[in-house]
Amino acid sequence: MEFYTYVNIFETKGLEYLLLLSFLALFILLVRYLSAPKGKRRVPEGKPPRTTN
Amino acid sequence: MNATAVIASEFTRVVKFFWQELKPRGKWLTPFNVISIPVIVVGLIILYFRFVYGLGSVTNLSQEFPWGLWIGFDVVTGVAFAGGSYVITFVVYVMRIEKYHSIVRVTVLNGLLAYIFYAGALVLDLGRPWHIINPIIGNSFGYNSVLFLVSWHFLLYMIAMAVEFSPVVAEWAQLERVRKFLSGLTLAAVIFGITLSILHQSGLGALFLMAKPKIHPLWYSEFIPILFFVSSVYAGLSMIIFEGTISHRVFRNLIGGHDHHRYEEIVLGLAKGAAITMFVYYFFQALIFIHEERWQLITDFWGYWYLVEVLGFVLVPCFMFAYAVRNRSLGLVKVASVMALLGIILNRLNVSVIAFRWYAVNKYYPSWEEIVVTLMVVFTEIWVFRWIVTRMPVFSKA
């Protein structure tokens, strides 16, 4: 006969692993959020970027 | 003209030059002078009583509370604020990000002065201050003590920063050959300095490892050296933003037009670094919180106080920095930097003073003399900083 026991997430390291995984996911989101500032100048559509020879 | 005459003539020139530079410049009756001069004078009088009649005559320190405001703020907090120096030199000289080159000199100067004044304030707090030389000269080295490591690191790091800043002094004194020689030492000094900084920023946290029964469990952790190191990174970045904002206004005439233009980009870059570091620091705190099962500790006053520090002065300014970078809001960056600095003060004072012997019936409160001497140290540092930047080529690119 098989017995099933519930894993207490507070007693195991489960919560710590969840926290670390969420940290990694949120960290990537934060870096992406910071890497594309709203106010950055964009090249208008239909106008080719200026090049120098 | 023979060699002796040349040396004598050069010596006379240097003495005349220094004498001219020592003379005060600018207006005397400024709001800063009016406030700082009386504080410095009163502070010096208090220091006279401290050194003649002992610590007990001017401080509320006791056997139960041997470390007070002078250690908690001047040394532990001040050194964290000086962290910007090693962060910026790493970014510029090791990572080769040229954008921040124009702020290297002023940041290193700030770091050097912070160490001289804040770490120097350690002398005030020693019951027998002449013993400060013991770890250096070998009279009772104390190899097993964290203080041994910290004292050596402070000394060596101050020398490393002096070497990093020395080309500016040579340029000011118009000693071109000396400047070239000293510039050649910069990279070695920077690498040496970064190594020392990482170790002693965490070493300051390690000082509290032996005080486990005395520090509230919300602030004590075996990972406290890592927390001190990571927080010193964003403390330093926030301090650069804060000081840069003031310098940009006060010394506007000394900063070139090109740097005015790049100022916004530099501040936003520093804010981005601060946001990322604060995010990492916050998760370290959260991980330690869960790992040490502190849930039951946050239901009383100390728990709420801890949440104020970690949520209000770490997570909130972290989001403020991120939002400000995204929206290119310099005003918000400045507010976030002040909040981050307040958070560092709160954290360091919590560990070393407020939550230290939190169970004691008779609490420690700093005396007015301790507060005046702390202000004196800060004001004197600003005076020396002002004297240097108005004479030496600090704001020009290295």
XYZ file of C-alpha atoms in Angstrom:
451
model
C 0.000 0.000 0.000
C 1.338 3.356 -0.929
C 1.271 6.363 1.365
C 1.347 9.929 0.238
C 2.611 12.768 2.400
C 2.312 16.439 1.607
C 5.594 18.291 1.363
C 5.667 21.274 3.681
C 7.198 23.984 1.569
C 8.247 25.896 4.676
C 10.163 22.981 6.166
C 11.965 22.009 2.986
C 14.022 24.252 0.770
C 11.174 24.411 -1.730
C 10.379 28.010 -0.984
C 14.013 29.009 -1.399
C 14.180 27.345 -4.794
C 10.965 29.070 -5.853
C 12.360 32.390 -4.709
C 15.584 31.870 -6.637
C 13.735 30.900 -9.806
C 11.462 33.927 -9.507
C 14.537 36.093 -8.916
C 16.155 34.879 -12.131
C 12.969 35.511 -14.113
C 12.417 38.962 -12.570
C 16.075 39.897 -12.995
C 15.887 39.277 -16.732
C 12.693 41.344 -16.902
C 14.336 44.184 -14.941
C 17.393 44.267 -17.199
C 15.171 44.274 -20.299
C 13.054 47.045 -18.787
C 16.146 49.134 -18.044
C 17.744 48.512 -21.423
C 15.048 50.215 -23.465
C 14.438 53.699 -22.055
C 11.219 55.314 -23.301
C 12.813 58.647 -24.075
C 15.528 57.266 -26.342
C 15.630 58.918 -29.734
C 14.269 56.761 -32.523
C 14.815 57.108 -36.262
C 11.499 58.200 -37.857
C 9.811 55.612 -40.040
C 10.453 55.877 -43.748
C 13.594 57.923 -43.197
C 16.886 56.032 -43.643
C 19.458 56.489 -40.866
C 22.121 59.055 -41.661
C 25.447 57.518 -42.634
C 28.866 59.065 -42.954
C 31.330 58.154 -45.659
C 73.822 78.447 -12.701
C 74.952 75.419 -10.691
C 72.727 72.528 -9.536
C 72.337 73.854 -5.984
C 71.083 77.186 -7.237
C 68.574 75.450 -9.547
C 67.234 73.317 -6.699
C 67.034 76.351 -4.404
C 65.185 78.348 -7.058
C 62.745 75.470 -7.735
C 62.175 74.992 -4.011
C 61.386 78.696 -3.596
C 58.947 78.517 -6.499
C 57.130 75.515 -5.004
C 56.917 77.149 -1.559
C 55.551 80.381 -3.080
C 53.077 78.370 -5.153
C 51.758 76.450 -2.125
C 51.558 79.658 -0.080
C 49.485 81.300 -2.804
C 47.210 78.252 -3.044
C 46.665 78.125 0.712
C 45.051 81.563 0.710
C 41.244 81.418 0.808
C 39.287 82.186 -2.341
C 35.751 83.312 -2.982
C 33.158 84.720 -0.613
C 33.398 84.000 3.112
C 29.821 84.724 4.113
C 28.069 81.759 2.511
C 25.268 79.750 4.214
C 27.539 76.677 4.358
C 30.361 78.618 6.046
C 27.989 80.255 8.525
C 26.684 76.851 9.622
C 29.862 74.773 9.371
C 32.421 77.064 11.053
C 30.663 77.190 14.486
C 30.049 73.418 14.330
C 33.733 72.740 13.570
C 34.881 75.073 16.374
C 32.521 73.477 18.938
C 33.534 70.019 17.679
C 37.217 70.801 18.239
C 36.466 71.946 21.793
C 34.562 68.695 22.442
C 37.484 66.707 21.037
C 39.802 68.502 23.465
C 37.639 67.257 26.373
C 37.403 63.789 24.801
C 41.179 63.374 24.594
C 41.956 64.989 27.957
C 39.154 63.519 30.110
C 38.282 60.371 28.139
C 35.354 59.006 26.162
C 32.964 59.035 29.123
C 33.201 62.824 29.450
C 31.511 63.536 26.107
C 29.787 60.324 24.981
C 27.020 58.051 26.248
C 29.148 54.987 25.530
C 29.499 52.359 28.248
C 30.721 48.797 28.770
C 27.299 47.610 27.535
C 27.353 49.913 24.493
C 31.004 50.340 23.489
C 30.153 51.243 19.890
C 27.955 54.249 19.282
C 27.317 56.913 16.682
C 30.995 57.501 15.894
C 31.503 53.882 14.837
C 27.975 53.290 13.529
C 27.782 56.362 11.320
C 31.290 57.714 10.761
C 33.087 54.411 10.198
C 30.569 51.716 9.224
C 28.247 53.973 7.185
C 30.926 56.349 5.875
C 33.008 53.529 4.417
C 29.935 52.139 2.617
C 29.330 55.594 1.120
C 32.920 55.631 -0.122
C 32.220 52.459 -2.127
C 31.610 54.519 -5.269
C 35.345 54.913 -5.720
C 36.115 51.242 -6.298
C 32.960 50.729 -8.368
C 33.756 53.587 -10.783
C 37.460 52.772 -11.099
C 36.478 49.164 -11.869
C 33.987 50.311 -14.511
C 36.435 52.721 -16.165
C 39.854 51.065 -15.855
C 38.906 47.362 -15.896
C 35.680 47.267 -17.938
C 36.904 50.164 -20.097
C 33.572 51.992 -20.154
C 34.788 55.461 -21.113
C 31.454 57.182 -20.456
C 32.322 57.522 -16.766
C 35.931 58.651 -17.231
C 35.079 62.283 -16.510
C 33.898 61.459 -12.975
C 36.802 59.196 -11.982
C 38.943 61.914 -10.414
C 36.182 63.476 -8.333
C 34.925 60.052 -7.231
C 38.392 58.910 -6.171
C 38.863 62.184 -4.296
C 35.557 61.654 -2.506
C 36.552 58.112 -1.624
C 39.990 59.138 -0.395
C 38.596 61.917 1.794
C 35.839 59.659 3.104
C 38.411 57.103 4.214
C 40.720 59.710 5.731
C 37.916 61.365 7.703
C 35.443 58.574 8.416
C 37.915 55.752 8.958
C 40.137 58.317 10.682
C 37.228 58.974 13.057
C 37.993 55.527 14.436
C 40.771 57.197 16.421
C 38.178 59.267 18.296
C 36.350 56.151 19.406
C 39.305 54.189 20.714
C 39.669 54.326 24.480
C 43.446 54.340 24.018
C 43.836 55.897 20.582
C 47.621 55.513 20.499
C 47.042 51.742 20.198
C 45.698 52.231 16.661
C 49.217 51.713 15.355
C 49.536 48.264 16.986
C 48.207 46.134 14.088
C 50.632 47.920 11.761
C 53.860 47.852 13.768
C 53.424 44.286 15.000
C 52.743 45.003 18.654
C 50.053 42.364 19.135
C 49.170 41.695 15.492
C 45.973 39.730 16.229
C 45.967 37.578 13.095
C 42.646 35.993 14.026
C 40.838 39.307 14.414
C 38.635 40.785 11.692
C 39.799 44.188 12.928
C 43.349 43.200 11.980
C 42.189 42.635 8.393
C 40.086 45.798 8.356
C 42.842 48.017 9.776
C 45.430 46.787 7.254
C 42.947 47.113 4.424
C 42.006 50.656 5.413
C 45.662 51.653 5.436
C 46.534 49.949 2.142
C 43.388 51.162 0.399
C 44.052 54.753 1.460
C 47.550 54.416 -0.036
C 46.073 52.906 -3.235
C 43.575 55.776 -3.562
C 46.310 58.331 -2.853
C 48.301 56.794 -5.732
C 45.202 56.900 -7.979
C 44.688 60.584 -7.153
C 48.384 61.567 -7.157
C 48.576 62.442 -10.907
C 46.053 65.218 -10.223
C 48.294 66.660 -7.484
C 51.331 66.425 -9.765
C 49.420 68.144 -12.579
C 48.378 70.897 -10.167
C 51.978 71.363 -8.976
C 53.097 71.436 -12.654
C 55.435 68.472 -12.211
C 55.005 66.855 -15.619
C 57.584 64.067 -15.262
C 56.233 63.079 -11.869
C 52.686 63.083 -13.266
C 53.655 60.729 -16.089
C 55.350 58.357 -13.653
C 52.370 58.381 -11.258
C 49.875 57.894 -14.107
C 51.726 54.692 -14.971
C 50.935 53.339 -11.509
C 47.188 53.989 -11.769
C 46.012 50.647 -13.182
C 47.991 48.622 -10.636
C 46.666 50.819 -7.819
C 43.100 50.424 -9.125
C 43.262 46.615 -9.245
C 44.908 46.497 -5.826
C 42.293 48.928 -4.480
C 39.311 46.979 -5.856
C 40.595 43.773 -4.263
C 41.069 45.507 -0.924
C 37.686 47.208 -1.112
C 35.704 44.050 -1.737
C 37.438 42.405 1.194
C 37.121 45.191 3.739
C 33.569 46.233 2.794
C 32.567 42.676 3.630
C 35.072 42.664 6.497
C 33.148 45.478 8.165
C 30.115 43.183 8.138
C 32.230 40.323 9.427
C 33.039 42.447 12.491
C 29.496 41.739 13.669
C 29.660 37.962 13.206
C 30.952 37.500 16.730
C 28.081 39.548 18.186
C 25.359 37.038 17.342
C 23.652 37.050 20.770
C 23.652 40.859 20.840
C 22.168 41.684 17.431
C 18.467 41.241 16.757
C 17.991 38.051 14.663
C 16.374 40.051 11.853
C 19.662 41.882 11.305
C 22.082 39.107 12.202
C 23.026 36.569 9.567
C 26.142 34.591 8.738
C 25.842 36.201 5.301
C 26.186 39.714 6.705
C 29.614 40.228 5.006
C 27.985 39.589 1.601
C 25.109 41.932 2.428
C 27.574 44.665 3.449
C 29.557 44.229 0.249
C 26.572 44.249 -2.131
C 24.947 47.200 -0.371
C 28.239 49.139 -0.551
C 28.002 49.006 -4.357
C 24.649 50.783 -4.564
C 25.557 53.001 -1.586
C 28.585 54.192 -3.542
C 26.607 54.707 -6.752
C 23.881 56.632 -4.892
C 26.519 58.751 -3.180
C 28.093 59.628 -6.545
C 24.666 60.719 -7.842
C 23.975 62.741 -4.674
C 27.395 64.408 -4.517
C 27.448 64.873 -8.273
C 24.144 66.729 -8.106
C 25.505 69.128 -5.489
C 28.894 69.520 -7.223
C 27.162 70.116 -10.543
C 25.335 73.054 -8.997
C 28.042 74.469 -6.708
C 31.067 74.011 -9.001
C 29.229 74.668 -12.260
C 31.944 77.029 -13.485
C 34.628 74.343 -13.011
C 32.819 71.677 -15.046
C 33.302 71.910 -18.806
C 30.343 72.364 -21.168
C 30.930 68.904 -22.647
C 30.514 67.329 -19.220
C 27.293 69.284 -18.603
C 25.969 67.647 -21.743
C 27.044 64.148 -20.695
C 25.934 64.609 -17.108
C 22.427 63.266 -17.780
C 23.728 60.109 -19.469
C 26.185 59.471 -16.625
C 23.529 59.892 -13.921
C 21.101 57.574 -15.727
C 23.861 54.981 -16.162
C 24.700 55.123 -12.454
C 20.999 54.849 -11.593
C 20.705 51.751 -13.761
C 23.598 50.159 -11.883
C 22.056 51.113 -8.554
C 18.650 49.642 -9.514
C 20.169 46.302 -10.514
C 22.354 46.083 -7.405
C 19.474 46.988 -5.092
C 17.347 44.320 -6.733
C 20.078 41.728 -6.079
C 20.491 42.972 -2.508
C 16.743 42.780 -1.882
C 16.636 39.176 -3.045
C 19.593 38.282 -0.834
C 17.627 39.726 2.068
C 14.506 37.787 1.055
C 16.466 34.559 0.659
C 18.090 34.932 4.069
C 14.700 35.789 5.547
C 13.189 32.542 4.250
C 16.280 30.428 4.891
C 16.413 31.467 8.537
C 12.634 31.155 8.955
C 12.100 34.640 10.312
C 8.333 34.666 9.759
C 7.458 34.841 13.431
C 9.858 37.748 13.983
C 8.005 40.320 11.871
C 4.915 40.638 14.031
C 6.302 43.085 16.592
C 7.927 46.532 16.546
C 11.317 45.188 15.396
C 9.639 43.311 12.566
C 7.859 46.424 11.342
C 11.115 48.382 11.661
C 12.885 45.738 9.584
C 10.176 45.937 6.909
C 10.490 49.738 6.833
C 14.200 49.347 6.111
C 14.004 46.549 3.546
C 10.806 47.490 1.734
C 10.737 51.263 2.230
C 14.430 52.018 1.737
C 15.587 49.213 -0.550
C 12.719 47.940 -2.710
C 10.965 51.305 -3.164
C 14.114 53.257 -4.239
C 15.061 50.274 -6.445
C 11.785 50.651 -8.361
C 12.178 54.434 -8.347
C 15.622 54.117 -9.939
C 14.262 51.689 -12.558
C 11.245 53.872 -13.376
C 13.450 56.982 -13.535
C 15.930 55.320 -15.924
C 13.102 54.109 -18.143
C 11.518 57.573 -18.249
C 14.799 59.515 -18.171
C 13.732 61.429 -15.068
C 16.758 62.992 -13.375
C 14.630 64.410 -10.550
C 13.365 60.969 -9.586
C 16.909 59.547 -9.725
C 18.018 62.176 -7.218
C 15.112 61.399 -4.855
C 15.808 57.662 -5.167
C 19.515 58.203 -4.416
C 18.669 60.090 -1.207
C 16.276 57.293 -0.179
C 18.910 54.653 -0.929
C 21.459 56.559 1.178
C 18.954 56.846 4.037
C 18.401 53.104 3.722
C 22.137 52.470 4.069
C 22.337 54.720 7.139
C 19.349 52.892 8.609
C 20.816 49.463 7.886
C 24.270 50.205 9.278
C 22.867 51.935 12.374
C 20.406 49.080 12.907
C 23.206 46.525 12.862
C 25.684 48.496 14.942
C 23.558 50.659 17.254
C 19.734 50.448 17.124
C 19.172 46.676 17.032
C 22.413 46.031 18.935
C 21.418 44.784 22.421
C 17.815 45.482 21.459
C 16.706 43.675 24.625
C 18.565 46.025 26.997
C 16.475 48.043 29.442
C 18.792 51.047 29.324
C 19.195 52.000 25.702
C 22.045 53.913 24.114
C 21.280 57.326 22.675
C 24.066 59.483 21.263
C 24.910 62.570 23.309
C 24.748 66.005 21.667
C 28.535 66.056 21.747
C 28.682 62.863 19.652
C 26.284 64.396 17.114
C 28.285 67.654 16.916
C 31.570 65.781 16.415
C 29.954 63.666 13.672
C 28.762 66.835 11.923
C 32.232 68.329 12.414
C 33.819 65.358 10.623
C 31.368 65.697 7.699
C 31.791 69.490 7.435
C 35.586 69.319 7.655
C 35.620 66.778 4.843
C 33.473 69.099 2.702
C 35.850 71.999 3.452
C 38.873 69.966 2.332
C 36.970 68.705 -0.738
C 36.063 72.274 -1.692
C 39.623 73.473 -1.199
C 40.975 70.736 -3.462
C 38.437 70.986 -6.315
C 38.778 74.774 -6.532
C 42.543 74.434 -6.999
C 43.348 71.099 -8.612
C 42.174 69.818 -12.014
C 39.654 67.424 -10.436
C 36.771 67.894 -12.845
C 38.866 67.461 -15.965
C 39.228 64.091 -17.646
C 42.148 61.965 -16.440
